[in-house]
Amino acid sequence: VAAPTTAPAPSASAPVAPAAPSVAPAQPPPPHATSAASAPATTPAPNASASAAPAAASAAPAAAAKADSVGHTAVATTAPAKAVEPHADGKDKSAPIQETVAEALARVRATMGSMPRIGILGGPVLQGHDTEGLLQEIASQLGKSLGSRTTFITAGMPGVQKVFAKNCGERAKVFNVLPWGKDSNYGVGQDVHAGMDMQARREIYSSLGDVYIAVEGGPADAEEAKQAVARGARVVPVFRAGGAGAGRFSFPSSALERPDFVNEAEWSLLRRHEVPVAKTASAVVAIVTGFLAQEAPKPISPTSAAGAIGSSAAAGLHHLATNGMGRT
């Protein structure tokens, strides 16, 4: 507030004229006074209004936030009050203010639809000399066999997951699950944002898939595999690629055991380094298809997939085609 024209402001640092003998001497300025108010006493301090504006502006958000927490009044914000799915171009990365993991899961599941979901687990850097070719074969064969009846999900990471996503084929529906504010930059599939950080995103990702395929990977991938197995999902370990998928980093031991519907020859193809990657990929497709035959919500025709799978999985597909199950 500008000082009165008849007397200087008490906090002003401008010189004060000597007072009459009958008037008490002027008090010294308080310690917080600055040289900004050095204008003559008869003129308002030029910076008084300007300095007050930032202070008022900075106080406004705090006051509004307090009103919101106490009086539940609306607070203007640049982030949406609820989660908003990104636009098709993936540029809307606004984070929700409040969203529990359960709410995020419900939203993402609604976006992906009810078809069976096949996820990929693996690290951001390819370690093996034939890992890229192996991933290309797995993704390509899965896309050809199941691409029209399933959904593929990744965690939007480089390395294993990127190679997988880019080779699922044109028919495949690919969703890349990332924390808010991140993009996959794959150029394929749809980015879906959920979770404020990587830990929340991992919890959400490990809760989405019906079957996961583990190719290489580190401790984080092993942890996601454990979370997935704990809730009843199936995990296919590609032993020959090493890493978490070979049982390292406390990978869930139950996922390393051969399922009853898989014969020894098919299971051994996951381990053997000397066989062509196409054969290992065929075994992966056979096992994934067998798992889906037990739990998938929609029938998968054995004639469309049997060309790339073993006889045990084909039998499971026949059962699924005649007795399809709905997802609850």
mmCIF file of N, CA and C in Angstrom, residues 182-298:
data_model
loop_
_atom_site.group_PDB
_atom_site.id
_atom_site.type_symbol
_atom_site.label_atom_id
_atom_site.label_comp_id
_atom_site.label_asym_id
_atom_site.label_seq_id
_atom_site.Cartn_x
_atom_site.Cartn_y
_atom_site.Cartn_z
ATOM 1 N N LYS A 182 5.162 -40.851 -20.075
ATOM 2 C CA LYS A 182 6.145 -41.583 -20.876
ATOM 3 C C LYS A 182 5.526 -42.059 -22.181
ATOM 4 N N ASP A 183 6.352 -42.216 -23.209
ATOM 5 C CA ASP A 183 5.929 -42.749 -24.499
ATOM 6 C C ASP A 183 6.809 -43.936 -24.858
ATOM 7 N N SER A 184 6.271 -44.885 -25.609
ATOM 8 C CA SER A 184 7.071 -46.027 -26.061
ATOM 9 C C SER A 184 7.931 -45.659 -27.263
ATOM 10 N N ASN A 185 7.410 -44.767 -28.109
ATOM 11 C CA ASN A 185 8.093 -44.407 -29.355
ATOM 12 C C ASN A 185 8.329 -45.638 -30.244
ATOM 13 N N TYR A 186 7.419 -46.602 -30.163
ATOM 14 C CA TYR A 186 7.536 -47.810 -30.981
ATOM 15 C C TYR A 186 7.143 -47.563 -32.431
ATOM 16 N N GLY A 187 6.169 -46.696 -32.615
ATOM 17 C CA GLY A 187 5.625 -46.534 -33.961
ATOM 18 C C GLY A 187 4.581 -47.581 -34.297
ATOM 19 N N VAL A 188 4.284 -48.483 -33.359
ATOM 20 C CA VAL A 188 3.241 -49.494 -33.544
ATOM 21 C C VAL A 188 2.464 -49.615 -32.243
ATOM 22 N N GLY A 189 1.228 -50.044 -32.369
ATOM 23 C CA GLY A 189 0.405 -50.236 -31.190
ATOM 24 C C GLY A 189 -0.097 -48.928 -30.608
ATOM 25 N N GLN A 190 -0.780 -49.046 -29.476
ATOM 26 C CA GLN A 190 -1.348 -47.890 -28.791
ATOM 27 C C GLN A 190 -0.743 -47.782 -27.397
ATOM 28 N N ASP A 191 -0.210 -46.618 -27.078
ATOM 29 C CA ASP A 191 0.296 -46.382 -25.732
ATOM 30 C C ASP A 191 -0.869 -46.138 -24.790
ATOM 31 N N VAL A 192 -0.853 -46.816 -23.655
ATOM 32 C CA VAL A 192 -1.878 -46.653 -22.628
ATOM 33 C C VAL A 192 -1.154 -46.279 -21.341
ATOM 34 N N HIS A 193 -1.555 -45.183 -20.724
ATOM 35 C CA HIS A 193 -0.854 -44.692 -19.551
ATOM 36 C C HIS A 193 -1.576 -45.080 -18.271
ATOM 37 N N ALA A 194 -0.800 -45.600 -17.320
ATOM 38 C CA ALA A 194 -1.350 -46.014 -16.030
ATOM 39 C C ALA A 194 -0.224 -46.091 -15.022
ATOM 40 N N GLY A 195 -0.440 -45.510 -13.857
ATOM 41 C CA GLY A 195 0.588 -45.523 -12.822
ATOM 42 C C GLY A 195 1.427 -44.263 -12.856
ATOM 43 N N MET A 196 1.666 -43.695 -11.669
ATOM 44 C CA MET A 196 2.442 -42.461 -11.591
ATOM 45 C C MET A 196 3.945 -42.700 -11.687
ATOM 46 N N ASP A 197 4.381 -43.954 -11.444
ATOM 47 C CA ASP A 197 5.805 -44.266 -11.520
ATOM 48 C C ASP A 197 5.961 -45.704 -11.993
ATOM 49 N N MET A 198 7.214 -46.146 -12.118
ATOM 50 C CA MET A 198 7.471 -47.480 -12.650
ATOM 51 C C MET A 198 6.960 -48.574 -11.735
ATOM 52 N N GLN A 199 7.020 -48.366 -10.432
ATOM 53 C CA GLN A 199 6.543 -49.386 -9.508
ATOM 54 C C GLN A 199 5.048 -49.620 -9.672
ATOM 55 N N ALA A 200 4.274 -48.531 -9.756
ATOM 56 C CA ALA A 200 2.832 -48.667 -9.948
ATOM 57 C C ALA A 200 2.535 -49.280 -11.313
ATOM 58 N N ARG A 201 3.307 -48.861 -12.325
ATOM 59 C CA ARG A 201 3.087 -49.425 -13.655
ATOM 60 C C ARG A 201 3.362 -50.916 -13.672
ATOM 61 N N ARG A 202 4.404 -51.379 -12.969
ATOM 62 C CA ARG A 202 4.711 -52.811 -12.918
ATOM 63 C C ARG A 202 3.558 -53.591 -12.288
ATOM 64 N N GLU A 203 3.014 -53.038 -11.222
ATOM 65 C CA GLU A 203 1.897 -53.723 -10.562
ATOM 66 C C GLU A 203 0.705 -53.843 -11.500
ATOM 67 N N ILE A 204 0.455 -52.787 -12.258
ATOM 68 C CA ILE A 204 -0.668 -52.801 -13.196
ATOM 69 C C ILE A 204 -0.380 -53.758 -14.352
ATOM 70 N N TYR A 205 0.822 -53.681 -14.905
ATOM 71 C CA TYR A 205 1.161 -54.524 -16.057
ATOM 72 C C TYR A 205 1.093 -56.006 -15.706
ATOM 73 N N SER A 206 1.586 -56.359 -14.541
ATOM 74 C CA SER A 206 1.585 -57.769 -14.148
ATOM 75 C C SER A 206 0.188 -58.276 -13.810
ATOM 76 N N SER A 207 -0.788 -57.373 -13.756
ATOM 77 C CA SER A 207 -2.171 -57.755 -13.463
ATOM 78 C C SER A 207 -3.049 -57.814 -14.707
ATOM 79 N N LEU A 208 -2.476 -57.536 -15.869
ATOM 80 C CA LEU A 208 -3.287 -57.432 -17.088
ATOM 81 C C LEU A 208 -3.290 -58.700 -17.938
ATOM 82 N N GLY A 209 -2.158 -59.392 -18.006
ATOM 83 C CA GLY A 209 -2.015 -60.491 -18.950
ATOM 84 C C GLY A 209 -2.610 -61.804 -18.470
ATOM 85 N N ASP A 210 -3.026 -62.630 -19.427
ATOM 86 C CA ASP A 210 -3.433 -64.001 -19.143
ATOM 87 C C ASP A 210 -2.219 -64.925 -19.212
ATOM 88 N N VAL A 211 -1.339 -64.645 -20.172
ATOM 89 C CA VAL A 211 -0.104 -65.410 -20.346
ATOM 90 C C VAL A 211 1.015 -64.416 -20.640
ATOM 91 N N TYR A 212 2.167 -64.645 -20.002
ATOM 92 C CA TYR A 212 3.358 -63.830 -20.264
ATOM 93 C C TYR A 212 4.464 -64.728 -20.817
ATOM 94 N N ILE A 213 5.286 -64.156 -21.688
ATOM 95 C CA ILE A 213 6.441 -64.853 -22.243
ATOM 96 C C ILE A 213 7.684 -64.138 -21.734
ATOM 97 N N ALA A 214 8.565 -64.885 -21.056
ATOM 98 C CA ALA A 214 9.773 -64.291 -20.478
ATOM 99 C C ALA A 214 10.982 -64.609 -21.346
ATOM 100 N N VAL A 215 11.556 -63.575 -21.930
ATOM 101 C CA VAL A 215 12.749 -63.705 -22.773
ATOM 102 C C VAL A 215 13.839 -62.808 -22.186
ATOM 103 N N GLU A 216 14.918 -63.427 -21.692
ATOM 104 C CA GLU A 216 15.956 -62.706 -20.965
ATOM 105 C C GLU A 216 15.327 -62.003 -19.761
ATOM 106 N N GLY A 217 15.758 -60.783 -19.499
ATOM 107 C CA GLY A 217 15.178 -60.034 -18.387
ATOM 108 C C GLY A 217 16.031 -60.067 -17.134
ATOM 109 N N GLY A 218 15.773 -59.105 -16.243
ATOM 110 C CA GLY A 218 16.502 -58.958 -15.001
ATOM 111 C C GLY A 218 15.601 -59.084 -13.790
ATOM 112 N N PRO A 219 16.047 -58.550 -12.648
ATOM 113 C CA PRO A 219 15.266 -58.661 -11.413
ATOM 114 C C PRO A 219 13.856 -58.082 -11.518
ATOM 115 N N ALA A 220 13.703 -56.955 -12.213
ATOM 116 C CA ALA A 220 12.375 -56.351 -12.333
ATOM 117 C C ALA A 220 11.421 -57.265 -13.104
ATOM 118 N N ASP A 221 11.930 -57.922 -14.135
ATOM 119 C CA ASP A 221 11.098 -58.839 -14.916
ATOM 120 C C ASP A 221 10.745 -60.079 -14.101
ATOM 121 N N ALA A 222 11.688 -60.557 -13.303
ATOM 122 C CA ALA A 222 11.405 -61.687 -12.428
ATOM 123 C C ALA A 222 10.338 -61.328 -11.402
ATOM 124 N N GLU A 223 10.390 -60.097 -10.901
ATOM 125 C CA GLU A 223 9.387 -59.647 -9.936
ATOM 126 C C GLU A 223 8.012 -59.561 -10.584
ATOM 127 N N GLU A 224 7.956 -59.052 -11.808
ATOM 128 C CA GLU A 224 6.677 -59.000 -12.513
ATOM 129 C C GLU A 224 6.135 -60.399 -12.759
ATOM 130 N N ALA A 225 7.019 -61.329 -13.076
ATOM 131 C CA ALA A 225 6.592 -62.718 -13.275
ATOM 132 C C ALA A 225 6.011 -63.284 -11.989
ATOM 133 N N LYS A 226 6.645 -62.998 -10.847
ATOM 134 C CA LYS A 226 6.129 -63.478 -9.564
ATOM 135 C C LYS A 226 4.758 -62.890 -9.269
ATOM 136 N N GLN A 227 4.594 -61.610 -9.541
ATOM 137 C CA GLN A 227 3.297 -60.977 -9.308
ATOM 138 C C GLN A 227 2.222 -61.577 -10.206
ATOM 139 N N ALA A 228 2.577 -61.851 -11.451
ATOM 140 C CA ALA A 228 1.615 -62.426 -12.388
ATOM 141 C C ALA A 228 1.212 -63.831 -11.954
ATOM 142 N N VAL A 229 2.200 -64.645 -11.572
ATOM 143 C CA VAL A 229 1.904 -66.018 -11.135
ATOM 144 C C VAL A 229 1.063 -66.010 -9.864
ATOM 145 N N ALA A 230 1.348 -65.079 -8.966
ATOM 146 C CA ALA A 230 0.621 -65.009 -7.698
ATOM 147 C C ALA A 230 -0.868 -64.759 -7.903
ATOM 148 N N ARG A 231 -1.228 -64.064 -8.974
ATOM 149 C CA ARG A 231 -2.658 -63.809 -9.212
ATOM 150 C C ARG A 231 -3.275 -64.823 -10.165
ATOM 151 N N GLY A 232 -2.509 -65.816 -10.598
ATOM 152 C CA GLY A 232 -3.059 -66.890 -11.407
ATOM 153 C C GLY A 232 -2.747 -66.854 -12.880
ATOM 154 N N ALA A 233 -1.944 -65.903 -13.336
ATOM 155 C CA ALA A 233 -1.559 -65.853 -14.750
ATOM 156 C C ALA A 233 -0.508 -66.920 -15.028
ATOM 157 N N ARG A 234 -0.315 -67.251 -16.292
ATOM 158 C CA ARG A 234 0.686 -68.237 -16.712
ATOM 159 C C ARG A 234 1.892 -67.527 -17.305
ATOM 160 N N VAL A 235 3.063 -68.085 -17.085
ATOM 161 C CA VAL A 235 4.298 -67.513 -17.612
ATOM 162 C C VAL A 235 5.069 -68.601 -18.345
ATOM 163 N N VAL A 236 5.487 -68.298 -19.573
ATOM 164 C CA VAL A 236 6.264 -69.238 -20.383
ATOM 165 C C VAL A 236 7.719 -68.785 -20.364
ATOM 166 N N PRO A 237 8.629 -69.552 -19.758
ATOM 167 C CA PRO A 237 10.035 -69.161 -19.707
ATOM 168 C C PRO A 237 10.805 -69.658 -20.938
ATOM 169 N N VAL A 238 11.451 -68.768 -21.625
ATOM 170 C CA VAL A 238 12.276 -69.156 -22.767
ATOM 171 C C VAL A 238 13.703 -69.332 -22.246
ATOM 172 N N PHE A 239 14.007 -70.524 -21.754
ATOM 173 C CA PHE A 239 15.255 -70.794 -21.053
ATOM 174 C C PHE A 239 16.492 -70.438 -21.870
ATOM 175 N N ARG A 240 16.470 -70.755 -23.159
ATOM 176 C CA ARG A 240 17.667 -70.616 -23.977
ATOM 177 C C ARG A 240 18.169 -69.176 -24.065
ATOM 178 N N ALA A 241 17.310 -68.207 -23.800
ATOM 179 C CA ALA A 241 17.710 -66.807 -23.894
ATOM 180 C C ALA A 241 18.436 -66.316 -22.644
ATOM 181 N N GLY A 242 18.395 -67.087 -21.552
ATOM 182 C CA GLY A 242 19.080 -66.689 -20.331
ATOM 183 C C GLY A 242 18.287 -65.670 -19.524
ATOM 184 N N GLY A 243 18.947 -65.079 -18.531
ATOM 185 C CA GLY A 243 18.321 -64.063 -17.701
ATOM 186 C C GLY A 243 17.209 -64.602 -16.828
ATOM 187 N N ALA A 244 16.243 -63.731 -16.523
ATOM 188 C CA ALA A 244 15.121 -64.125 -15.673
ATOM 189 C C ALA A 244 14.358 -65.300 -16.268
ATOM 190 N N GLY A 245 14.216 -65.312 -17.591
ATOM 191 C CA GLY A 245 13.479 -66.383 -18.252
ATOM 192 C C GLY A 245 14.134 -67.737 -18.146
ATOM 193 N N ALA A 246 15.375 -67.781 -17.664
ATOM 194 C CA ALA A 246 16.075 -69.045 -17.448
ATOM 195 C C ALA A 246 16.076 -69.433 -15.975
ATOM 196 N N GLY A 247 15.307 -68.707 -15.162
ATOM 197 C CA GLY A 247 15.189 -69.043 -13.751
ATOM 198 C C GLY A 247 16.024 -68.205 -12.821
ATOM 199 N N ARG A 248 16.695 -67.178 -13.308
ATOM 200 C CA ARG A 248 17.536 -66.331 -12.460
ATOM 201 C C ARG A 248 16.713 -65.257 -11.750
ATOM 202 N N PHE A 249 17.350 -64.590 -10.783
ATOM 203 C CA PHE A 249 16.759 -63.445 -10.073
ATOM 204 C C PHE A 249 15.464 -63.819 -9.334
ATOM 205 N N SER A 250 15.431 -65.003 -8.759
ATOM 206 C CA SER A 250 14.256 -65.456 -7.987
ATOM 207 C C SER A 250 13.006 -65.531 -8.849
ATOM 208 N N PHE A 251 13.189 -65.932 -10.092
ATOM 209 C CA PHE A 251 12.048 -66.171 -10.981
ATOM 210 C C PHE A 251 11.151 -67.229 -10.344
ATOM 211 N N PRO A 252 9.830 -67.117 -10.473
ATOM 212 C CA PRO A 252 8.936 -68.069 -9.806
ATOM 213 C C PRO A 252 9.189 -69.510 -10.240
ATOM 214 N N SER A 253 9.470 -70.369 -9.285
ATOM 215 C CA SER A 253 9.834 -71.753 -9.599
ATOM 216 C C SER A 253 8.701 -72.520 -10.262
ATOM 217 N N SER A 254 7.464 -72.176 -9.920
ATOM 218 C CA SER A 254 6.329 -72.898 -10.509
ATOM 219 C C SER A 254 6.246 -72.678 -12.010
ATOM 220 N N ALA A 255 6.733 -71.519 -12.483
ATOM 221 C CA ALA A 255 6.691 -71.228 -13.915
ATOM 222 C C ALA A 255 7.764 -71.988 -14.681
ATOM 223 N N LEU A 256 8.716 -72.580 -13.962
ATOM 224 C CA LEU A 256 9.785 -73.330 -14.616
ATOM 225 C C LEU A 256 9.430 -74.803 -14.800
ATOM 226 N N GLU A 257 8.272 -75.196 -14.285
ATOM 227 C CA GLU A 257 7.837 -76.585 -14.381
ATOM 228 C C GLU A 257 7.007 -76.806 -15.644
ATOM 229 N N ARG A 258 7.191 -77.934 -16.267
ATOM 230 C CA ARG A 258 6.453 -78.262 -17.496
ATOM 231 C C ARG A 258 4.977 -78.480 -17.196
ATOM 232 N N PRO A 259 4.090 -77.770 -17.900
ATOM 233 C CA PRO A 259 2.651 -78.000 -17.725
ATOM 234 C C PRO A 259 2.266 -79.404 -18.182
ATOM 235 N N ASP A 260 1.206 -79.932 -17.638
ATOM 236 C CA ASP A 260 0.784 -81.293 -17.957
ATOM 237 C C ASP A 260 0.437 -81.475 -19.431
ATOM 238 N N PHE A 261 -0.098 -80.435 -20.060
ATOM 239 C CA PHE A 261 -0.548 -80.595 -21.445
ATOM 240 C C PHE A 261 0.607 -80.455 -22.456
ATOM 241 N N VAL A 262 1.803 -80.126 -21.983
ATOM 242 C CA VAL A 262 2.957 -79.961 -22.873
ATOM 243 C C VAL A 262 3.824 -81.210 -22.791
ATOM 244 N N ASN A 263 4.173 -81.779 -23.928
ATOM 245 C CA ASN A 263 5.015 -82.964 -23.903
ATOM 246 C C ASN A 263 6.489 -82.571 -23.750
ATOM 247 N N GLU A 264 7.309 -83.560 -23.454
ATOM 248 C CA GLU A 264 8.725 -83.318 -23.183
ATOM 249 C C GLU A 264 9.450 -82.717 -24.385
ATOM 250 N N ALA A 265 9.101 -83.171 -25.579
ATOM 251 C CA ALA A 265 9.774 -82.667 -26.778
ATOM 252 C C ALA A 265 9.516 -81.173 -26.964
ATOM 253 N N GLU A 266 8.268 -80.756 -26.774
ATOM 254 C CA GLU A 266 7.942 -79.338 -26.916
ATOM 255 C C GLU A 266 8.644 -78.510 -25.845
ATOM 256 N N TRP A 267 8.642 -78.994 -24.603
ATOM 257 C CA TRP A 267 9.248 -78.242 -23.503
ATOM 258 C C TRP A 267 10.759 -78.105 -23.683
ATOM 259 N N SER A 268 11.387 -79.146 -24.192
ATOM 260 C CA SER A 268 12.844 -79.110 -24.378
ATOM 261 C C SER A 268 13.260 -78.083 -25.419
ATOM 262 N N LEU A 269 12.377 -77.753 -26.350
ATOM 263 C CA LEU A 269 12.709 -76.760 -27.371
ATOM 264 C C LEU A 269 12.896 -75.365 -26.780
ATOM 265 N N LEU A 270 12.365 -75.138 -25.588
ATOM 266 C CA LEU A 270 12.571 -73.855 -24.923
ATOM 267 C C LEU A 270 13.986 -73.715 -24.399
ATOM 268 N N ARG A 271 14.670 -74.840 -24.220
ATOM 269 C CA ARG A 271 16.004 -74.849 -23.620
ATOM 270 C C ARG A 271 17.136 -74.970 -24.633
ATOM 271 N N ARG A 272 16.899 -75.677 -25.695
ATOM 272 C CA ARG A 272 17.983 -76.086 -26.587
ATOM 273 C C ARG A 272 18.479 -74.921 -27.459
ATOM 274 N N HIS A 273 19.785 -74.673 -27.350
ATOM 275 C CA HIS A 273 20.395 -73.584 -28.110
ATOM 276 C C HIS A 273 20.721 -73.971 -29.552
ATOM 277 N N GLU A 274 20.848 -75.254 -29.781
ATOM 278 C CA GLU A 274 21.304 -75.686 -31.100
ATOM 279 C C GLU A 274 20.197 -75.736 -32.142
ATOM 280 N N VAL A 275 18.936 -75.693 -31.693
ATOM 281 C CA VAL A 275 17.839 -75.778 -32.657
ATOM 282 C C VAL A 275 17.572 -74.399 -33.253
ATOM 283 N N PRO A 276 17.022 -74.326 -34.454
ATOM 284 C CA PRO A 276 16.688 -73.023 -35.048
ATOM 285 C C PRO A 276 15.701 -72.255 -34.167
ATOM 286 N N VAL A 277 15.818 -70.943 -34.187
ATOM 287 C CA VAL A 277 14.921 -70.126 -33.365
ATOM 288 C C VAL A 277 13.462 -70.333 -33.770
ATOM 289 N N ALA A 278 13.207 -70.682 -35.019
ATOM 290 C CA ALA A 278 11.835 -70.899 -35.467
ATOM 291 C C ALA A 278 11.188 -72.064 -34.724
ATOM 292 N N LYS A 279 11.978 -73.096 -34.403
ATOM 293 C CA LYS A 279 11.413 -74.231 -33.677
ATOM 294 C C LYS A 279 11.099 -73.863 -32.229
ATOM 295 N N THR A 280 11.992 -73.115 -31.608
ATOM 296 C CA THR A 280 11.706 -72.654 -30.251
ATOM 297 C C THR A 280 10.473 -71.765 -30.242
ATOM 298 N N ALA A 281 10.363 -70.892 -31.235
ATOM 299 C CA ALA A 281 9.192 -70.019 -31.327
ATOM 300 C C ALA A 281 7.911 -70.831 -31.489
ATOM 301 N N SER A 282 7.960 -71.892 -32.280
ATOM 302 C CA SER A 282 6.784 -72.748 -32.461
ATOM 303 C C SER A 282 6.373 -73.394 -31.145
ATOM 304 N N ALA A 283 7.366 -73.789 -30.338
ATOM 305 C CA ALA A 283 7.052 -74.369 -29.034
ATOM 306 C C ALA A 283 6.405 -73.331 -28.118
ATOM 307 N N VAL A 284 6.901 -72.104 -28.164
ATOM 308 C CA VAL A 284 6.306 -71.035 -27.364
ATOM 309 C C VAL A 284 4.851 -70.829 -27.759
ATOM 310 N N VAL A 285 4.592 -70.771 -29.059
ATOM 311 C CA VAL A 285 3.219 -70.584 -29.541
ATOM 312 C C VAL A 285 2.343 -71.736 -29.082
ATOM 313 N N ALA A 286 2.871 -72.960 -29.148
ATOM 314 C CA ALA A 286 2.101 -74.130 -28.722
ATOM 315 C C ALA A 286 1.707 -74.026 -27.259
ATOM 316 N N ILE A 287 2.644 -73.638 -26.408
ATOM 317 C CA ILE A 287 2.375 -73.574 -24.975
ATOM 318 C C ILE A 287 1.430 -72.423 -24.649
ATOM 319 N N VAL A 288 1.665 -71.260 -25.248
ATOM 320 C CA VAL A 288 0.764 -70.121 -25.030
ATOM 321 C C VAL A 288 -0.657 -70.476 -25.452
ATOM 322 N N THR A 289 -0.782 -71.109 -26.613
ATOM 323 C CA THR A 289 -2.103 -71.470 -27.123
ATOM 324 C C THR A 289 -2.776 -72.485 -26.216
ATOM 325 N N GLY A 290 -1.983 -73.416 -25.676
ATOM 326 C CA GLY A 290 -2.544 -74.385 -24.746
ATOM 327 C C GLY A 290 -3.076 -73.728 -23.487
ATOM 328 N N PHE A 291 -2.341 -72.779 -22.951
ATOM 329 C CA PHE A 291 -2.820 -72.047 -21.780
ATOM 330 C C PHE A 291 -4.109 -71.298 -22.090
ATOM 331 N N LEU A 292 -4.150 -70.626 -23.233
ATOM 332 C CA LEU A 292 -5.347 -69.873 -23.601
ATOM 333 C C LEU A 292 -6.524 -70.798 -23.850
ATOM 334 N N ALA A 293 -6.243 -72.002 -24.311
ATOM 335 C CA ALA A 293 -7.323 -72.967 -24.543
ATOM 336 C C ALA A 293 -8.024 -73.318 -23.242
ATOM 337 N N GLN A 294 -7.328 -73.184 -22.136
ATOM 338 C CA GLN A 294 -7.914 -73.485 -20.838
ATOM 339 C C GLN A 294 -8.717 -72.331 -20.272
ATOM 340 N N GLU A 295 -8.332 -71.100 -20.630
ATOM 341 C CA GLU A 295 -8.922 -69.954 -19.945
ATOM 342 C C GLU A 295 -9.445 -68.849 -20.849
ATOM 343 N N ALA A 296 -9.238 -68.908 -22.148
ATOM 344 C CA ALA A 296 -9.620 -67.799 -23.025
ATOM 345 C C ALA A 296 -11.121 -67.602 -23.050
ATOM 346 N N PRO A 297 -11.594 -66.353 -23.187
ATOM 347 C CA PRO A 297 -13.021 -66.076 -23.176
ATOM 348 C C PRO A 297 -13.720 -66.374 -24.484
ATOM 349 N N LYS A 298 -12.959 -66.482 -25.590
ATOM 350 C CA LYS A 298 -13.588 -66.706 -26.889
ATOM 351 C C LYS A 298 -12.962 -67.918 -27.557
#
